[in-house]
Short mmCIF file of C-alpha atoms and ligand atoms in Angstrom, two decimals:
data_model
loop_
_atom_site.label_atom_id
_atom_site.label_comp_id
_atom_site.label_asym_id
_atom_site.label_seq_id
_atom_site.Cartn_x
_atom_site.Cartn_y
_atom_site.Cartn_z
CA UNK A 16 -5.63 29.48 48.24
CA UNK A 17 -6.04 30.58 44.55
CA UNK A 18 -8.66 29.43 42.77
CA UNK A 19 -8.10 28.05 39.27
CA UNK A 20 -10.52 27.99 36.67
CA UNK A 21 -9.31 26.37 32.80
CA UNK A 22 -12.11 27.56 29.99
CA UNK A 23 -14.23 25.67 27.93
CA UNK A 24 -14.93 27.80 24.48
CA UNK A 25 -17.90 26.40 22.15
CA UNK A 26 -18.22 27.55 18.70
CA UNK A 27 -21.03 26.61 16.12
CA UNK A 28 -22.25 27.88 12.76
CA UNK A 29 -23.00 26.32 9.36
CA UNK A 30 -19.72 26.27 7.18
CA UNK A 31 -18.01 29.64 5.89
CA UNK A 32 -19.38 31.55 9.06
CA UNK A 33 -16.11 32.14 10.60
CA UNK A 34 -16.05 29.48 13.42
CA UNK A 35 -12.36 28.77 12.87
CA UNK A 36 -11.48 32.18 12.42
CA UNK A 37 -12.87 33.08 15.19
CA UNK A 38 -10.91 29.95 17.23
CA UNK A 39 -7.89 30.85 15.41
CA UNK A 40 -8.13 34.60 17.00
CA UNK A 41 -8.48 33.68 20.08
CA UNK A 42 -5.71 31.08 20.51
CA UNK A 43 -3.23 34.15 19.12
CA UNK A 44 -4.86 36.43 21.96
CA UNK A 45 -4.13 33.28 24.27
CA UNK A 46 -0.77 32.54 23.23
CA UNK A 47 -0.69 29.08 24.81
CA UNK A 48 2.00 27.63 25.84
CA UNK A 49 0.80 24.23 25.57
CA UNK A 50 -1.64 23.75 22.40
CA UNK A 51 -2.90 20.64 20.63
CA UNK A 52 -5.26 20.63 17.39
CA UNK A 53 -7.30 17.87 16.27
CA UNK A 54 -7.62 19.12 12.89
CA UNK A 55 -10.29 16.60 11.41
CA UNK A 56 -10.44 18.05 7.86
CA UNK A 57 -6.85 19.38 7.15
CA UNK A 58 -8.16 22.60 6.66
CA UNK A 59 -5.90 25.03 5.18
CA UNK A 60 -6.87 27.90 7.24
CA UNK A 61 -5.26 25.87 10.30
CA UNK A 62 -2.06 25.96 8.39
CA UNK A 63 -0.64 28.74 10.60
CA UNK A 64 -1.56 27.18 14.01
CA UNK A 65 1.08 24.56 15.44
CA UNK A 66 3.33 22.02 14.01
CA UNK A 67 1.72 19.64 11.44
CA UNK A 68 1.76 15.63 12.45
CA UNK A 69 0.70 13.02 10.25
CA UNK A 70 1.96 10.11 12.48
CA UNK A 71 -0.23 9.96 15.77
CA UNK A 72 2.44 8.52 17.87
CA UNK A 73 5.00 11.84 16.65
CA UNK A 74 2.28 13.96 18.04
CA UNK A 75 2.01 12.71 21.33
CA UNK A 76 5.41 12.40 21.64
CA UNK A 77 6.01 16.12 20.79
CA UNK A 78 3.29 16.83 23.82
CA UNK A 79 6.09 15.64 26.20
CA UNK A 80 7.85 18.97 25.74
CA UNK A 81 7.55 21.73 28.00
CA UNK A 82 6.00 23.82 25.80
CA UNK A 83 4.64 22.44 22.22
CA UNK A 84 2.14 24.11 19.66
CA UNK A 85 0.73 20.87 17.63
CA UNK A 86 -1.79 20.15 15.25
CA UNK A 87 -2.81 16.32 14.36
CA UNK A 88 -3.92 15.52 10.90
CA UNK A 89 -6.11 13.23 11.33
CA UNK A 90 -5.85 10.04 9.31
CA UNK A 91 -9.11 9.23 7.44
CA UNK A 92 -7.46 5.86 5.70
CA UNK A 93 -8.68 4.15 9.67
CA UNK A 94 -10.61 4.62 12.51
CA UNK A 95 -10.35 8.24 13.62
CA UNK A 96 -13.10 7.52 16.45
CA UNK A 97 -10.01 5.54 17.74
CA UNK A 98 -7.61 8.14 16.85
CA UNK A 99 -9.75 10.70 18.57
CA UNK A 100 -10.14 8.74 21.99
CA UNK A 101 -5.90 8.52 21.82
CA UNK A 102 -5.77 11.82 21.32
CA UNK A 103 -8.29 12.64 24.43
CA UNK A 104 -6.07 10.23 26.66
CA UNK A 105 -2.76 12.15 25.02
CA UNK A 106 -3.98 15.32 26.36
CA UNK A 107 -5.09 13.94 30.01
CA UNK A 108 -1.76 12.88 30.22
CA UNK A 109 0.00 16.16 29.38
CA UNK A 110 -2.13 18.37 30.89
CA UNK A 111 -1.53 22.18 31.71
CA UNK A 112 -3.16 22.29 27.38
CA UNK A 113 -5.61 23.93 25.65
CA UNK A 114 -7.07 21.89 23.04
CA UNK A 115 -8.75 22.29 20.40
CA UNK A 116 -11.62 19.80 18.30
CA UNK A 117 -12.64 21.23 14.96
CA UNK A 118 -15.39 19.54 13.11
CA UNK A 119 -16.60 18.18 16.98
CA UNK A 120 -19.71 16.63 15.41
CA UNK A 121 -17.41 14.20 13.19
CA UNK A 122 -16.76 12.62 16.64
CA UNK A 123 -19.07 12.91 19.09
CA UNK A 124 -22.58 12.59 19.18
CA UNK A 125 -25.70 14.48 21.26
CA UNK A 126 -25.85 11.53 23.96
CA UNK A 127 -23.04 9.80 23.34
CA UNK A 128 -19.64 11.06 23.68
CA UNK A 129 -15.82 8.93 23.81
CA UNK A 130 -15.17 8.48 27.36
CA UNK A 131 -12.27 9.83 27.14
CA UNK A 132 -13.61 13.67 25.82
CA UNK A 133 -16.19 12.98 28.22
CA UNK A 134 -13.77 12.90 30.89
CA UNK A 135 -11.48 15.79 29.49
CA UNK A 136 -14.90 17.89 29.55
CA UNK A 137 -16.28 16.78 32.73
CA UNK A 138 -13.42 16.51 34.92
CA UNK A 139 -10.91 18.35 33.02
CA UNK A 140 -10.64 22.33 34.81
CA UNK A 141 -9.26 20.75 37.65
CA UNK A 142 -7.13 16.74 38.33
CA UNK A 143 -4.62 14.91 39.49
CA UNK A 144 -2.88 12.16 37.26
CA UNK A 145 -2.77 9.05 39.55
CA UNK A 146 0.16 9.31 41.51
CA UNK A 147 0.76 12.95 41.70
CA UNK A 148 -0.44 15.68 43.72
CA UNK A 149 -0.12 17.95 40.65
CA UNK A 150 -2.80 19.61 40.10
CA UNK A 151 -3.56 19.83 36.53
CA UNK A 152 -6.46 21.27 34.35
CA UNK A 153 -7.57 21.02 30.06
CA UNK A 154 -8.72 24.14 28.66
CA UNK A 155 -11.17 22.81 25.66
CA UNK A 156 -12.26 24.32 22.48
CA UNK A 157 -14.51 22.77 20.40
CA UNK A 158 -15.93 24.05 17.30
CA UNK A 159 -18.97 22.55 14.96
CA UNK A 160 -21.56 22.82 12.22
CA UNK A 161 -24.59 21.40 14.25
CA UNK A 162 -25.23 21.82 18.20
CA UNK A 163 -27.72 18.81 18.20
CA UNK A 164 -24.59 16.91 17.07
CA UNK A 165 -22.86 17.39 20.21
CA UNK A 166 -22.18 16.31 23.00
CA UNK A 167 -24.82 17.99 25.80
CA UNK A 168 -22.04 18.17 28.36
CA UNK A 169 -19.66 19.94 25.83
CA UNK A 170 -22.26 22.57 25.72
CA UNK A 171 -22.99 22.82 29.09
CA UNK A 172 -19.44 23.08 30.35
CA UNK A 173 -19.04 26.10 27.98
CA UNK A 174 -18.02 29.12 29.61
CA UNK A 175 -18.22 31.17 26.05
CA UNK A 176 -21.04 29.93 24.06
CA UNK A 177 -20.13 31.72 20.65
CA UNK A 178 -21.86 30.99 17.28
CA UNK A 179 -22.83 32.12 13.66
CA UNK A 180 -25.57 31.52 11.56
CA UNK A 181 -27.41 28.03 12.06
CA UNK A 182 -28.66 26.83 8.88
CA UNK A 183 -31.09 24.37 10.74
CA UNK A 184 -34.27 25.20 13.17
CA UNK A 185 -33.91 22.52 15.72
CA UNK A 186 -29.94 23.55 16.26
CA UNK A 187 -31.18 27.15 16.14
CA UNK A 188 -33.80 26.84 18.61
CA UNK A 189 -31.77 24.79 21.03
CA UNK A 190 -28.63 27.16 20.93
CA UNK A 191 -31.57 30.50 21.31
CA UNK A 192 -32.60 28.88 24.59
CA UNK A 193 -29.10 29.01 25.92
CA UNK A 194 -27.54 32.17 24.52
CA UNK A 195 -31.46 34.24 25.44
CA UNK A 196 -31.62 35.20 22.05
CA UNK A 197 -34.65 34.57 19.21
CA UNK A 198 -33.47 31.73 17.46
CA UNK A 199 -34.67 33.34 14.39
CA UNK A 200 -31.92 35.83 14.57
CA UNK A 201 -29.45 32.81 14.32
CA UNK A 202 -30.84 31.41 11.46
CA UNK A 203 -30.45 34.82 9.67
CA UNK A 204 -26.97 36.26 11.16
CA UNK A 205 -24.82 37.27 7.54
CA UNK A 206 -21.23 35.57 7.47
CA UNK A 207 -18.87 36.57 10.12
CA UNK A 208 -21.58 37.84 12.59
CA UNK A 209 -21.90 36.00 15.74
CA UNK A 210 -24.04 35.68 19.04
CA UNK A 211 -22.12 34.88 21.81
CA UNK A 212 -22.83 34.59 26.01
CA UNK A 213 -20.01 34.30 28.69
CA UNK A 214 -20.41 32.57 32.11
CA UNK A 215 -22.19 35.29 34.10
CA UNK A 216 -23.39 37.21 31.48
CA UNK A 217 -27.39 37.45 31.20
CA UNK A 218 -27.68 39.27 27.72
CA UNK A 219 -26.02 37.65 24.67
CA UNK A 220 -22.98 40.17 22.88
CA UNK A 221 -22.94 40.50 19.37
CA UNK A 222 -20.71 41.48 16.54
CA UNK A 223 -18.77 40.50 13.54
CA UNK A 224 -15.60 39.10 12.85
CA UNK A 225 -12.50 41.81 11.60
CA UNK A 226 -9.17 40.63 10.23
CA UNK A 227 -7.48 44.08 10.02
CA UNK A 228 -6.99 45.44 13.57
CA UNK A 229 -4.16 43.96 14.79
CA UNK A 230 -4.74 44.00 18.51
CA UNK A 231 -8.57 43.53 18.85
CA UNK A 232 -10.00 40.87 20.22
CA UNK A 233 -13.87 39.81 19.00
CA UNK A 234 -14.98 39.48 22.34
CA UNK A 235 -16.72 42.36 23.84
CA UNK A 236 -15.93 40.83 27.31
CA UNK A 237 -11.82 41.70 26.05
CA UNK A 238 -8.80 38.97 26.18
CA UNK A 239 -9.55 35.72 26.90
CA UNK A 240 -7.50 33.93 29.20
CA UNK A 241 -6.31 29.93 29.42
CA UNK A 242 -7.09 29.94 33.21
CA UNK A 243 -8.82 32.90 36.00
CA UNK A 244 -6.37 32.99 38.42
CA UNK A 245 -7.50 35.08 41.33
N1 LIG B 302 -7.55 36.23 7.61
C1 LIG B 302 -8.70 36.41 6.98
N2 LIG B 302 -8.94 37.53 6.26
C2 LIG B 302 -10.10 37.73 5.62
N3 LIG B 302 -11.11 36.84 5.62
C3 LIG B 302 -10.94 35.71 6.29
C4 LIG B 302 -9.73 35.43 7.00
N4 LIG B 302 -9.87 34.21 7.60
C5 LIG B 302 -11.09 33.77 7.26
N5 LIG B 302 -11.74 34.66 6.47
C6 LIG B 302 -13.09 34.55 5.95
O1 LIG B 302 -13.87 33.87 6.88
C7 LIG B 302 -14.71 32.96 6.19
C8 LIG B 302 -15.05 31.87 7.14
O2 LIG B 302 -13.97 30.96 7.25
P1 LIG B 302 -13.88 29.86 8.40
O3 LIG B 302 -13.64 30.52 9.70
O4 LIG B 302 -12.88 28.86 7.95
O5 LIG B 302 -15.34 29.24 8.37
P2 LIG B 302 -15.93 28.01 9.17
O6 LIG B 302 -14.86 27.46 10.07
O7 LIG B 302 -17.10 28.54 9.93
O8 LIG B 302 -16.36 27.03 8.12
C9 LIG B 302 -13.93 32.56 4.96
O9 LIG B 302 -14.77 32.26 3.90
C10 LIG B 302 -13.14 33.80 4.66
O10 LIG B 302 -13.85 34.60 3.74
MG1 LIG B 303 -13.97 25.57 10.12
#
């Protein structure tokens, strides 16, 4: 029987690093069929990725589709903690998605976490919707400022742990310990340079983010995938 195996990508670094560059290159080397943005800040260098959505109940409406590449603005005139946790159950419900948090921090905290990301990151490579015999599985990214900010789990589910410069020790030092690096090097990495590990890898990969080739990937480990089928 195949095993099945959907990715959990974490990216951190202190604003202008090249997080969401970096996210944004590897959903093109993706190419998901299914992708959902929560895209906290309406940030203009998400313009190109999926179908803009002001209206919450458009969006998950559009996830219905067989195939669907959309990005929810989130509304910051109410409670996006509430908008978040409908967008969490929006994307158990589709399933067969990668999704993507920007600005994670703005929504979850280092011990506490909306039950229903908690459940998309715990339980998420691999369920069945109640009823079915479907298997389905989330493929998460999640990108943010400040590890301490987020959610432990998040960061221990991650099967690429990927980041540029940390402007703070405590984030730095925490982040070192799991990428078996010196944190100091992450508190001095220029823009666009990044530390990252991949599930199975012992020594941390480095390098630095290029927007000219047109077919390289940043990863030294190559393509990333949605899912390992083997
Ligand atoms: N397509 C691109 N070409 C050249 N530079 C880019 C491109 N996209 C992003 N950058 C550079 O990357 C920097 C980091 O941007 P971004 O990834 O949005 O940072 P972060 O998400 O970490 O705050 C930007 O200041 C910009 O200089
Ligand atoms: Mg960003």
């Amino acid at each position: 029987m195949a095993s099945s195996k959907a990715l959990v990508l974490a990216a951190f670094g202190a604003r202008g690093t090249g997080k969401t560059a970096w996210v944004k290159q590897q959903i093109a080397a993706i190419k998901p069929p299914r992708l959902m943005v929560w895209d906290f800040k309406h940030d203009p260098a998400l313009a190109s990725v999926g179908k803009p959505f002001t209206d919450l109940a458009a969006f998950i409406r559009a996830l219905e589709k067989p195939t669907f590449q959309a990005r929810y603005l989130v509304d910051h005139r109410v409670d996006f903690h509430a908008q978040f946790e409908l967008f969490c159950l929006a994307a158990w419900e589709a399933g067969r998605v990668l999704m993507f948090v920007d600005e994670l921090p703005e929504v979850t905290k280092a011990n506490k976490a909306p039950p229903a990301w908690r459940r998309c990151v715990n339980i998420g490579r691999d369920y069945r919707l109640a009823g079915s015999k479907d298997p389905q599985w989330l493929s998460i990214i999640g990108a943010g400022q400040r590890t301490k900010e987020c959610d432990k789990s998040f960061i221990g589910n991650a099967d690429v742990l990927h980041t540029g410069r940390l402007s703070n020790v405590p984030d730095a030092k925490e982040l070192a310990q799991s990428l078996g690096c010196d944190y100091r090097d992450l508190l001095t990495l220029p823009d666009l340079h990044w530390i990252e590990r991949r599930a199975g890898q012992i020594e941390p990969t480095r390098g630095k983010l290029t927007f000219s080739a047109k077919k390289t990937t940043p990863a030294a480990a190559g393509k990333p995938r949605l899912r390992d089928d083997s």
